[in-house]
mmCIF file of C-alpha atoms and ligand atoms in Angstrom:
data_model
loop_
_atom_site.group_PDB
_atom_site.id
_atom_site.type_symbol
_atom_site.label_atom_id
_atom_site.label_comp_id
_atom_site.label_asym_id
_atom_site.label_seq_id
_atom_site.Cartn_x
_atom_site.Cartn_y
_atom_site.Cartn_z
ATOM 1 C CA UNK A 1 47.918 -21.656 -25.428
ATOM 2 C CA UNK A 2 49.097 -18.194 -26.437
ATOM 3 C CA UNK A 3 52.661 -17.800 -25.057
ATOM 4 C CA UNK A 4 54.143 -13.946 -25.036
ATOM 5 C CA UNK A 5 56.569 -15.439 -27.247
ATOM 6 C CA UNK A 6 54.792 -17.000 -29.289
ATOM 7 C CA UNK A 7 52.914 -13.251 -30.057
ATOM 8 C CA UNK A 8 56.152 -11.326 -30.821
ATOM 9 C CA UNK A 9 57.046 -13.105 -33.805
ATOM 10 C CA UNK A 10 53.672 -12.031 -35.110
ATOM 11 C CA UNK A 11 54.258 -8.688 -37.412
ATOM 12 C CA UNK A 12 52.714 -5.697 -35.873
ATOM 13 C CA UNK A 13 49.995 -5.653 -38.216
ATOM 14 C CA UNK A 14 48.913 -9.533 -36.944
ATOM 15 C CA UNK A 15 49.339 -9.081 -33.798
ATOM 16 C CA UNK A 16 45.241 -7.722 -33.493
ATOM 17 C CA UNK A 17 44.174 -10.857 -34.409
ATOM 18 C CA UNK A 18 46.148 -13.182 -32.330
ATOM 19 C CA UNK A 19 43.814 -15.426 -29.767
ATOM 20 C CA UNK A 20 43.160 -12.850 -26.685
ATOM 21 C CA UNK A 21 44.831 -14.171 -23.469
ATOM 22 C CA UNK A 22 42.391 -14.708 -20.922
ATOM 23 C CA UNK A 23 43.851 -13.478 -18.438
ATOM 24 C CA UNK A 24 44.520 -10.114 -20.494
ATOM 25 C CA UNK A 25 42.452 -7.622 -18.751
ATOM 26 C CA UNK A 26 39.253 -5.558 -19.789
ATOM 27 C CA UNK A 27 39.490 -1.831 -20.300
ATOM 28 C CA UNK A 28 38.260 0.113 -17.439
ATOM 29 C CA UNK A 29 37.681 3.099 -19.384
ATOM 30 C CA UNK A 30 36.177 2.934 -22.949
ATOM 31 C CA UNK A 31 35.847 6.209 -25.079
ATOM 32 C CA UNK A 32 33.440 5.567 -28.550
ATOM 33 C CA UNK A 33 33.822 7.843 -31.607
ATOM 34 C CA UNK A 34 30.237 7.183 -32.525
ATOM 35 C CA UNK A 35 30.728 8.105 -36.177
ATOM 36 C CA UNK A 36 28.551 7.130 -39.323
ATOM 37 C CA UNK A 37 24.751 7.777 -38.618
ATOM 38 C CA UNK A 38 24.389 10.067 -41.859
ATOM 39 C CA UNK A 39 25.591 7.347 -44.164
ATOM 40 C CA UNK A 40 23.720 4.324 -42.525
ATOM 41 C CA UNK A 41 20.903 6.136 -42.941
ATOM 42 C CA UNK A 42 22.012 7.230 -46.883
ATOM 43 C CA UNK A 43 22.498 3.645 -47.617
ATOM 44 C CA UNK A 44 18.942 3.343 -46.911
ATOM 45 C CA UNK A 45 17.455 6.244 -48.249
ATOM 46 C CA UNK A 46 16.576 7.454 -45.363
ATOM 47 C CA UNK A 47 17.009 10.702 -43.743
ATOM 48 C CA UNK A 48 19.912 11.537 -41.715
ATOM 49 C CA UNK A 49 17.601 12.125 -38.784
ATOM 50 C CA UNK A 50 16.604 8.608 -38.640
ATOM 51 C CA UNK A 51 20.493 7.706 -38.600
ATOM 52 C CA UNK A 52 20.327 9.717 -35.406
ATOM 53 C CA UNK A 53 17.913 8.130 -34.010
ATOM 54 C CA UNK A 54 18.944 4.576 -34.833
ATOM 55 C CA UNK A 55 22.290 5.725 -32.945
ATOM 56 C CA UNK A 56 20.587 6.122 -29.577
ATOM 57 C CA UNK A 57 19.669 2.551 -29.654
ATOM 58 C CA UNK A 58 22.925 1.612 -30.690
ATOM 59 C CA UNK A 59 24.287 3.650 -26.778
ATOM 60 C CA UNK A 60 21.765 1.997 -25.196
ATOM 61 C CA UNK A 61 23.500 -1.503 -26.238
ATOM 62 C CA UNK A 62 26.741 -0.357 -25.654
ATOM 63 C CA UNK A 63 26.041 0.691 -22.105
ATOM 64 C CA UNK A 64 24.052 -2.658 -21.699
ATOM 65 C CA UNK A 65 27.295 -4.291 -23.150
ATOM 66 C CA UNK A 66 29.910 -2.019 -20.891
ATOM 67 C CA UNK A 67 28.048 -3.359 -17.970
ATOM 68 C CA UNK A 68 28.154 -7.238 -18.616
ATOM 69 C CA UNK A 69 31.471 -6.988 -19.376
ATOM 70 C CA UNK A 70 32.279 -4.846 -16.543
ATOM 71 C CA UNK A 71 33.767 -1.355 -18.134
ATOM 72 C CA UNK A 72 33.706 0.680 -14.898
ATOM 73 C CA UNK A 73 33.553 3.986 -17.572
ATOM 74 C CA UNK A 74 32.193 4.062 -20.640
ATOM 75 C CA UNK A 75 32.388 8.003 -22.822
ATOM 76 C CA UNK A 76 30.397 8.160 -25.863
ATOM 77 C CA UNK A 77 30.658 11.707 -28.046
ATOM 78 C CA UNK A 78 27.541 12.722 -29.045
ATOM 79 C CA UNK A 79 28.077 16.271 -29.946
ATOM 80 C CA UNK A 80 31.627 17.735 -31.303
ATOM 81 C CA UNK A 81 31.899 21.995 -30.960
ATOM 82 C CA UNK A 82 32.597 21.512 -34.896
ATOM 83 C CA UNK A 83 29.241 20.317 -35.238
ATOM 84 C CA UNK A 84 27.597 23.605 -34.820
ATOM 85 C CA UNK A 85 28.907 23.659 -38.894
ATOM 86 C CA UNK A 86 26.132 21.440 -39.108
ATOM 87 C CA UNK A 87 22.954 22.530 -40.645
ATOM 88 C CA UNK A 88 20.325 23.969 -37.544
ATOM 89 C CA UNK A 89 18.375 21.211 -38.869
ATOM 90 C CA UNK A 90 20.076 18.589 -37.791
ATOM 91 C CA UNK A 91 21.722 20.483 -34.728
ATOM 92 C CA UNK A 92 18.441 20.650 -33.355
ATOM 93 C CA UNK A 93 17.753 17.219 -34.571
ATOM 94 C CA UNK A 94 21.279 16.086 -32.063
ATOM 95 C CA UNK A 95 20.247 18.285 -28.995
ATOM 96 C CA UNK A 96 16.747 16.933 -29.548
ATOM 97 C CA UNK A 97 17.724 13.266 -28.876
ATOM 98 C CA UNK A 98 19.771 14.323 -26.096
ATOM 99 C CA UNK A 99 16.922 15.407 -24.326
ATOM 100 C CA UNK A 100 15.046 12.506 -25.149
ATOM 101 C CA UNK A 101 17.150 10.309 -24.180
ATOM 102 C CA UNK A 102 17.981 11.660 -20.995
ATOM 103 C CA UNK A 103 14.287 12.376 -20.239
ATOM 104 C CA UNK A 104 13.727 8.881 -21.569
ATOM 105 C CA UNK A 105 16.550 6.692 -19.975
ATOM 106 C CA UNK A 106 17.550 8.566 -17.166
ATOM 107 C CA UNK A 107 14.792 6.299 -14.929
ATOM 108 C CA UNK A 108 16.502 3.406 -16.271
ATOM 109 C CA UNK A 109 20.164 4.332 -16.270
ATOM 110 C CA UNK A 110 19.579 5.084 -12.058
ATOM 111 C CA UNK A 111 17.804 1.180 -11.392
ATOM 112 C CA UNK A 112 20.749 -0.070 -13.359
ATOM 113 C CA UNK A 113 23.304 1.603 -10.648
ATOM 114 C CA UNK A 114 24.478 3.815 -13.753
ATOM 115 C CA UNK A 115 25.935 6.941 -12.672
ATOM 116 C CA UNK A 116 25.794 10.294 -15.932
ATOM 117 C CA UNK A 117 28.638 12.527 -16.146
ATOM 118 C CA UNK A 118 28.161 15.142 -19.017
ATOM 119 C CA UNK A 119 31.896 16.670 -20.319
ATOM 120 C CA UNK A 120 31.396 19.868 -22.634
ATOM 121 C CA UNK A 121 31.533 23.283 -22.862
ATOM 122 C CA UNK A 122 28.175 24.566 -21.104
ATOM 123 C CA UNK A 123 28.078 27.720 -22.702
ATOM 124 C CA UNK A 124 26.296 27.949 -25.526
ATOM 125 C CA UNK A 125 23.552 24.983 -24.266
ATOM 126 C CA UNK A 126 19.843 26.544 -23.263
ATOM 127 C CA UNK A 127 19.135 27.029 -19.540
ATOM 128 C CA UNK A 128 16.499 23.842 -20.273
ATOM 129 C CA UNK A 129 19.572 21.706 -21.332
ATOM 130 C CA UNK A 130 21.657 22.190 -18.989
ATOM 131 C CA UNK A 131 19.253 21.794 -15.633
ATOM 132 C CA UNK A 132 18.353 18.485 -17.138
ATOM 133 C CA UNK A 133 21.871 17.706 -17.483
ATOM 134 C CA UNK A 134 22.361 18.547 -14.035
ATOM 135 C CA UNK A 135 19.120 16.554 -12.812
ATOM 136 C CA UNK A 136 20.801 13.398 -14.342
ATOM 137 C CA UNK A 137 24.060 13.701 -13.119
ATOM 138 C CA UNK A 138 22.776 14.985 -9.477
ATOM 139 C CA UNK A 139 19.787 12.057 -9.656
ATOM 140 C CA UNK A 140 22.503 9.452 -10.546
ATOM 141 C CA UNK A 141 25.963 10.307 -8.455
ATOM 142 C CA UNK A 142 26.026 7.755 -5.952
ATOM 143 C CA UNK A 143 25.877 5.445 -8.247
ATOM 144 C CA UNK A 144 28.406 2.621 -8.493
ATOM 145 C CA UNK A 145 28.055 1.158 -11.486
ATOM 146 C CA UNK A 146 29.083 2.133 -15.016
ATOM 147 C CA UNK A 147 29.839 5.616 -15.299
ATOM 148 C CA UNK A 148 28.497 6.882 -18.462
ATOM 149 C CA UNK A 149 30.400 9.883 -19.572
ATOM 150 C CA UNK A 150 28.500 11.777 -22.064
ATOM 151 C CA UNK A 151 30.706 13.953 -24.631
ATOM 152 C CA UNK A 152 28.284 16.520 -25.231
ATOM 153 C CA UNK A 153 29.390 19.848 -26.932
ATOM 154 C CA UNK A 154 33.033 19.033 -26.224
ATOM 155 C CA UNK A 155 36.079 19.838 -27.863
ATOM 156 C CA UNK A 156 39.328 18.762 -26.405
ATOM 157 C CA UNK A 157 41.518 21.771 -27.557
ATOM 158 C CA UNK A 158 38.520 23.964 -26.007
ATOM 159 C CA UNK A 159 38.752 21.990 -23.053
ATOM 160 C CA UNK A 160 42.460 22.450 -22.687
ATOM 161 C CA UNK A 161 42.105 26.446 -23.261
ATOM 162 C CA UNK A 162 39.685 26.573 -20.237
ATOM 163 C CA UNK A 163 41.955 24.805 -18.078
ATOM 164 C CA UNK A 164 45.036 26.898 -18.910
ATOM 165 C CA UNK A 165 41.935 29.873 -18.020
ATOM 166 C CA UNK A 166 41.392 28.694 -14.592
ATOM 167 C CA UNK A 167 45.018 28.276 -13.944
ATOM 168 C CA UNK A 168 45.699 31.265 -15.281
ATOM 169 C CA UNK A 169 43.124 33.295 -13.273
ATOM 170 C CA UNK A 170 44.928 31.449 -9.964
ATOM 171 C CA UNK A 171 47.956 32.756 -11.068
ATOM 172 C CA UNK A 172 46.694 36.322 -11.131
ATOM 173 C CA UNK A 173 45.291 36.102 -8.120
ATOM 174 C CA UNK A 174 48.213 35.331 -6.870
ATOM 175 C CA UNK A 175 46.974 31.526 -5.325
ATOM 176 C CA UNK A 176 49.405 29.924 -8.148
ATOM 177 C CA UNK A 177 53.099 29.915 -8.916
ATOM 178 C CA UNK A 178 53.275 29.472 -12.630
ATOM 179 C CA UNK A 179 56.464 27.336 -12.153
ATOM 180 C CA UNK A 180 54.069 24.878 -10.287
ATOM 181 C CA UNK A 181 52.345 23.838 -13.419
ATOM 182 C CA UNK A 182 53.038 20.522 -14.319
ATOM 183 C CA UNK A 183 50.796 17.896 -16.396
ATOM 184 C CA UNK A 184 49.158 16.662 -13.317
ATOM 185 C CA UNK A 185 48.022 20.130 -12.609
ATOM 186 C CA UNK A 186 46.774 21.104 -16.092
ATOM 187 C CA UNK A 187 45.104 17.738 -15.911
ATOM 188 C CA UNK A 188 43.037 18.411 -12.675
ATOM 189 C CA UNK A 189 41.685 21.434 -14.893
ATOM 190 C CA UNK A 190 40.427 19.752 -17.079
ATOM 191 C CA UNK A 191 35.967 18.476 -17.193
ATOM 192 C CA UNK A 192 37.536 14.799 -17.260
ATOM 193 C CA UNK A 193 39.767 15.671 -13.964
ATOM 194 C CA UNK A 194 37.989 12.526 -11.893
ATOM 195 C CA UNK A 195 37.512 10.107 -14.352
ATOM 196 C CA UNK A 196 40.369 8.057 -15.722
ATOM 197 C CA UNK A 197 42.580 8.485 -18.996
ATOM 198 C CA UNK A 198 40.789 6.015 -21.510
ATOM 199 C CA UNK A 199 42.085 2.625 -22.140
ATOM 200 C CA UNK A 200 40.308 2.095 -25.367
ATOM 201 C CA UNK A 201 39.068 4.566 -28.198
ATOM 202 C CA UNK A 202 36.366 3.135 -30.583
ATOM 203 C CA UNK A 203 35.644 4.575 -33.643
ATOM 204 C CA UNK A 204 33.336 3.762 -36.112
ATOM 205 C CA UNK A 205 32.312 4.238 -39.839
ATOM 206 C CA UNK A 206 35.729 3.820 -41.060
ATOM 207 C CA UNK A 207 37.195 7.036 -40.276
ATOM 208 C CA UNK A 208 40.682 7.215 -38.833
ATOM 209 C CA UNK A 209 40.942 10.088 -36.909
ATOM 210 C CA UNK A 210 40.073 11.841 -33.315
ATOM 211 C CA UNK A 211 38.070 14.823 -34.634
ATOM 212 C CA UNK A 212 38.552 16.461 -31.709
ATOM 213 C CA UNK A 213 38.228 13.900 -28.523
ATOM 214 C CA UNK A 214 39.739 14.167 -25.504
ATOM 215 C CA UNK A 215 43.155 14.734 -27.131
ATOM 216 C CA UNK A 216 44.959 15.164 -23.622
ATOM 217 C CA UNK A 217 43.343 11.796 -22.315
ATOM 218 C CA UNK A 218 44.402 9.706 -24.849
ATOM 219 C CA UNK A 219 47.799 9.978 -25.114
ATOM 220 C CA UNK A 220 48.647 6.276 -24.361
ATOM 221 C CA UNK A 221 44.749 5.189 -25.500
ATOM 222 C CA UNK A 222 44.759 2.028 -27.475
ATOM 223 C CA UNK A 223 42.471 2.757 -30.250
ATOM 224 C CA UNK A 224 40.148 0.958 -32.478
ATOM 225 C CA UNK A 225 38.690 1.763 -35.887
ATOM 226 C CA UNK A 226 35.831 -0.486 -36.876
ATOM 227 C CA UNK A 227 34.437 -0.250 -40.576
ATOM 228 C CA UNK A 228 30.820 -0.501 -38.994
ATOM 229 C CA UNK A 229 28.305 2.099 -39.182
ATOM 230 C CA UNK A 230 27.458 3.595 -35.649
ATOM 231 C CA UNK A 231 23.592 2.445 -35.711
ATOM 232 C CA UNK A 232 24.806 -1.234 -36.549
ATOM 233 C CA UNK A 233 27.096 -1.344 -33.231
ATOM 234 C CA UNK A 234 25.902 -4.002 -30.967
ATOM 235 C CA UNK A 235 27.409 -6.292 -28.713
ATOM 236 C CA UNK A 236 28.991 -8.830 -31.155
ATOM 237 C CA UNK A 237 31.025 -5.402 -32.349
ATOM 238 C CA UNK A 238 31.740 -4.026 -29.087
ATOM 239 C CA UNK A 239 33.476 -7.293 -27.843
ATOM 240 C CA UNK A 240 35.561 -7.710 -30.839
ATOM 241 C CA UNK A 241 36.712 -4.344 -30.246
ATOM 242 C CA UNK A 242 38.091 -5.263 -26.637
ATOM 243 C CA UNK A 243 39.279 -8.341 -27.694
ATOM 244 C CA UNK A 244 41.631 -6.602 -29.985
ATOM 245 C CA UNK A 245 42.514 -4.061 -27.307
ATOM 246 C CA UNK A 246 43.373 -7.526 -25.208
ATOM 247 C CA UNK A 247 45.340 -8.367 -27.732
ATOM 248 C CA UNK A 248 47.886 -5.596 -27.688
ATOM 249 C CA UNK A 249 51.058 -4.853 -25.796
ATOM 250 C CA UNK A 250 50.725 -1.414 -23.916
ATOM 251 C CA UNK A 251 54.564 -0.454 -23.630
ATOM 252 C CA UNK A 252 53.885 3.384 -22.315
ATOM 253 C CA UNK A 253 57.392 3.931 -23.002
ATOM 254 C CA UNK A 254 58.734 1.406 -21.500
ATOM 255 C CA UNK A 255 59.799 -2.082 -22.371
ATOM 256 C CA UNK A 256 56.463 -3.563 -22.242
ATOM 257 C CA UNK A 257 55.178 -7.106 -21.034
ATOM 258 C CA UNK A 258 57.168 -9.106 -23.694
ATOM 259 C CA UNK A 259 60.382 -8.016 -23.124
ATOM 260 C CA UNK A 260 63.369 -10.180 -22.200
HETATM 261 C C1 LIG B 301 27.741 10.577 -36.026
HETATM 262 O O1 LIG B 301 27.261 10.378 -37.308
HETATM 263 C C2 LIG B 301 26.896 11.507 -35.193
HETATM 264 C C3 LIG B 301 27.517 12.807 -34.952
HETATM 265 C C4 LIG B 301 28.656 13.229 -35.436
HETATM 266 C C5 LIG B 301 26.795 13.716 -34.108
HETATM 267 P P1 LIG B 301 27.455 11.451 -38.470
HETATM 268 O O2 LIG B 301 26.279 12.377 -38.464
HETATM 269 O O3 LIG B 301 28.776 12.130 -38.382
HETATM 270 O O4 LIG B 301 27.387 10.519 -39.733
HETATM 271 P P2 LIG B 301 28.292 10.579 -41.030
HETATM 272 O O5 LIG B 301 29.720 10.614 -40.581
HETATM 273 O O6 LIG B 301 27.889 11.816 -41.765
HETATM 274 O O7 LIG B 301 27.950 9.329 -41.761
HETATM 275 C C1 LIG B 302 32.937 13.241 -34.573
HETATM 276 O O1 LIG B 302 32.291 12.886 -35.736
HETATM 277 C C2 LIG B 302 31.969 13.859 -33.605
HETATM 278 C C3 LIG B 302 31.007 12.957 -32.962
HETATM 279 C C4 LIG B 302 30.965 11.667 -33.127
HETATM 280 C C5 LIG B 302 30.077 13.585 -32.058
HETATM 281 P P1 LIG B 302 32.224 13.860 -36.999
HETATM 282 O O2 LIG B 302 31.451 13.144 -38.027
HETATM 283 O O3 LIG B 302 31.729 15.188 -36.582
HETATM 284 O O4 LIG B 302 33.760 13.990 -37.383
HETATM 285 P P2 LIG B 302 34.445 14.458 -38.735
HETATM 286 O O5 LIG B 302 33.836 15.794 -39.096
HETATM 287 O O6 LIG B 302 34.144 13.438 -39.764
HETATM 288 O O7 LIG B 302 35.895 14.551 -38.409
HETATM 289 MG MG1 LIG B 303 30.608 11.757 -39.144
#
């Protein structure tokens, strides 16, 4: 039996791996870092390419896993606006797979009651992109299943300037007092305004840091990092990961469960 008490006299650094109480809920909303293709696919000697494409498996068994374990949302970044640094190579490569997987899935994804939100900035994707972006969110939006929120082209400090844009053009035309503007407001701006904050960040491949995701939405995200390259993920991974996030004591400023 794990008491609360029992759990606080863990150190913080233990607490992770203390049994998960069962009746410690899931994460509705679960944002992935999918990070680590290029060097699961270096280990191999093969090309980075393949590491890409090994990665599109590797969503396809997340969203499987989301859904069994009943994640109402599930975001996955698949394209940062820093990746355009990239060679065009493997840009194209990334929009490439994109396509293919929407073209390939999308069937799929709308049996299994999965309905596709894409977040981004739209400029700067070809006219081809974007109306199949649009065909699989318009195919899929009654959908009550998983939502599967793909990061596509997104930055999060973008995504916060073209808020403060539209607000800003309100303001000038005189719809908007400026004084009005609170969090909640700059919030419903955003490309993420119906979907809820994430619960859980995941990131793979070792690296400890956001690179740019949803910055605004996670502000009181539990987050993960897993050693494990993305193209290994796979159920086993992804329910360690929420076990973990079980595991911890979400205080949002407050006291938190465990206080007396
Ligand atoms: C993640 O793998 C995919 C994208 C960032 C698009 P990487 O391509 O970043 O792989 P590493 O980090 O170089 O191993
Ligand atoms: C973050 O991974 C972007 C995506 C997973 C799409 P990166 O590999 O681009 O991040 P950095 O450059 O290591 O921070
Ligand atoms: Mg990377």
């Amino acid at each position: 039996m794990s008491l609360p008490s029992q759990r606080v006299e863990l150190p913080a650094g233990e607490r992770d791996r203390n049994p998960t109480d069962a009746s410690a809920p899931i994460p509705a909303h679960v944002a992935i870092i999918m990070d680590g293709n290029g060097r699961w696919a270096a280990q191999r000697g093969l090309p980075r390419a393949e590491g890409h494409r090994r990665g599109v498996a590797a969503v396809r068994r997340a969203v499987r896993a989301a859904t069994e374990m009943g994640v109402r949302y599930l975001t996955v970044y698949g394209f940062s606006t820093e990746n355009w640094r990239r060679p065009p190579d493997e840009v194209a490569d990334l929009f490439g797979l994109l396509k293919r997987f929407i073209r390939h899935d999308l069937a799929e994804l709308h049996d299994a009651n999965v309905r596709v939100r894409v977040i981004g900035d739209r400029a700067g994707l070809s006219s081809d992109l974007v109306s199949l972006l649009d065909e699989a969110q318009d195919l899929t939006r009654r959908n009550t299943g998983l939502t599967l929120v793909v990061a596509f082209n997104y930055g999060g400090r973008q995504e916060i300037a073209r808020a403060a844009r539209a607000l800003a053009r309100l303001v000038r035309a005189g719809q908007l007092d400026p004084e009005a503007i609170d969090a909640e407001m700059l919030g419903a701006a955003l490309d993420t305004r119906d979907i809820p904050d994430p619960d859980l960040v995941i990131r793979t491949s070792g690296e400890m840091r956001v690179s740019n995701f949803l910055p605004w939405q996670t502000a009181y995200s539990e987050f993960v990092f897993l050693p494990d390259f993305w193209p290994d993920f796979d159920e086993r991974t992804f329910r360690g990961a929420v076990d973990q996030f079980r595991g911890r004591d979400r205080r949002f400023g407050g006291r938190g469960a465990q206080a007396v």
